[in-house]
């Protein structure tokens, strides 16, 4: 016996599905330059955060745990796209900085994300998007989204 899903159940399932499909499409298009989601998303967030961002703040913005981010940062640093600096005030804290060599890669990420966004929003009205954003904000608040995480979501959307 199969049970029909109500609208709220369908919403939850579709929300996860759309997010995965959207990221997968950007991944597919960026695979030609050897970039995975963890790498392009980290660079994108880093480009939109204040100059001196700590690894912890970057991990929060990307939505991963610190140790998970370290592997990605190691790779980006080895590729010469970022550098980590020990903070003078607290030698245990490292800040992450983009290098100028990251600019062409960031341009490609931005162009790719913009193309995907243009395609998927081509027949969706501004009013529909605005309504959806209001619902997302309400849901995030009810799920305990921290004020900082909510602020980061507004400042650094996945592919704004």
mmCIF file with all atom_site columns, N, CA and C in Angstrom, residues 80-81 98-104:
data_model
loop_
_atom_site.group_PDB
_atom_site.id
_atom_site.type_symbol
_atom_site.label_atom_id
_atom_site.label_alt_id
_atom_site.label_comp_id
_atom_site.label_asym_id
_atom_site.label_entity_id
_atom_site.label_seq_id
_atom_site.pdbx_PDB_ins_code
_atom_site.Cartn_x
_atom_site.Cartn_y
_atom_site.Cartn_z
_atom_site.occupancy
_atom_site.B_iso_or_equiv
_atom_site.pdbx_formal_charge
_atom_site.auth_seq_id
_atom_site.auth_comp_id
_atom_site.auth_asym_id
_atom_site.auth_atom_id
_atom_site.pdbx_PDB_model_num
ATOM 1  N N  . UNK A 1 80  ? 47.609 27.057 -5.543  1.00 0.00 ? 80  UNK A N  1
ATOM 2  C CA . UNK A 1 80  ? 47.995 28.459 -5.569  1.00 0.00 ? 80  UNK A CA 1
ATOM 3  C C  . UNK A 1 80  ? 46.827 29.436 -5.633  1.00 0.00 ? 80  UNK A C  1
ATOM 4  N N  . UNK A 1 81  ? 45.623 28.978 -5.249  1.00 0.00 ? 81  UNK A N  1
ATOM 5  C CA . UNK A 1 81  ? 44.448 29.840 -5.340  1.00 0.00 ? 81  UNK A CA 1
ATOM 6  C C  . UNK A 1 81  ? 44.126 30.574 -4.042  1.00 0.00 ? 81  UNK A C  1
ATOM 7  N N  . UNK A 1 98  ? 42.107 34.826 -0.573  1.00 0.00 ? 98  UNK A N  1
ATOM 8  C CA . UNK A 1 98  ? 42.210 34.506 -1.994  1.00 0.00 ? 98  UNK A CA 1
ATOM 9  C C  . UNK A 1 98  ? 43.492 35.101 -2.552  1.00 0.00 ? 98  UNK A C  1
ATOM 10 N N  . UNK A 1 99  ? 44.085 34.389 -3.475  1.00 0.00 ? 99  UNK A N  1
ATOM 11 C CA . UNK A 1 99  ? 45.221 34.938 -4.217  1.00 0.00 ? 99  UNK A CA 1
ATOM 12 C C  . UNK A 1 99  ? 44.698 35.438 -5.554  1.00 0.00 ? 99  UNK A C  1
ATOM 13 N N  . UNK A 1 100 ? 45.443 36.330 -6.173  1.00 0.00 ? 100 UNK A N  1
ATOM 14 C CA . UNK A 1 100 ? 44.989 36.881 -7.454  1.00 0.00 ? 100 UNK A CA 1
ATOM 15 C C  . UNK A 1 100 ? 44.840 35.784 -8.516  1.00 0.00 ? 100 UNK A C  1
ATOM 16 N N  . UNK A 1 101 ? 45.560 34.692 -8.358  1.00 0.00 ? 101 UNK A N  1
ATOM 17 C CA . UNK A 1 101 ? 45.464 33.578 -9.309  1.00 0.00 ? 101 UNK A CA 1
ATOM 18 C C  . UNK A 1 101 ? 44.079 32.935 -9.306  1.00 0.00 ? 101 UNK A C  1
ATOM 19 N N  . UNK A 1 102 ? 43.295 33.198 -8.267  1.00 0.00 ? 102 UNK A N  1
ATOM 20 C CA . UNK A 1 102 ? 41.944 32.628 -8.182  1.00 0.00 ? 102 UNK A CA 1
ATOM 21 C C  . UNK A 1 102 ? 40.944 33.390 -9.048  1.00 0.00 ? 102 UNK A C  1
ATOM 22 N N  . UNK A 1 103 ? 41.271 34.599 -9.443  1.00 0.00 ? 103 UNK A N  1
ATOM 23 C CA . UNK A 1 103 ? 40.312 35.430 -10.169 1.00 0.00 ? 103 UNK A CA 1
ATOM 24 C C  . UNK A 1 103 ? 39.772 34.794 -11.455 1.00 0.00 ? 103 UNK A C  1
ATOM 25 N N  . UNK A 1 104 ? 40.613 34.237 -12.333 1.00 0.00 ? 104 UNK A N  1
ATOM 26 C CA . UNK A 1 104 ? 40.055 33.613 -13.537 1.00 0.00 ? 104 UNK A CA 1
ATOM 27 C C  . UNK A 1 104 ? 39.152 32.408 -13.209 1.00 0.00 ? 104 UNK A C  1
#
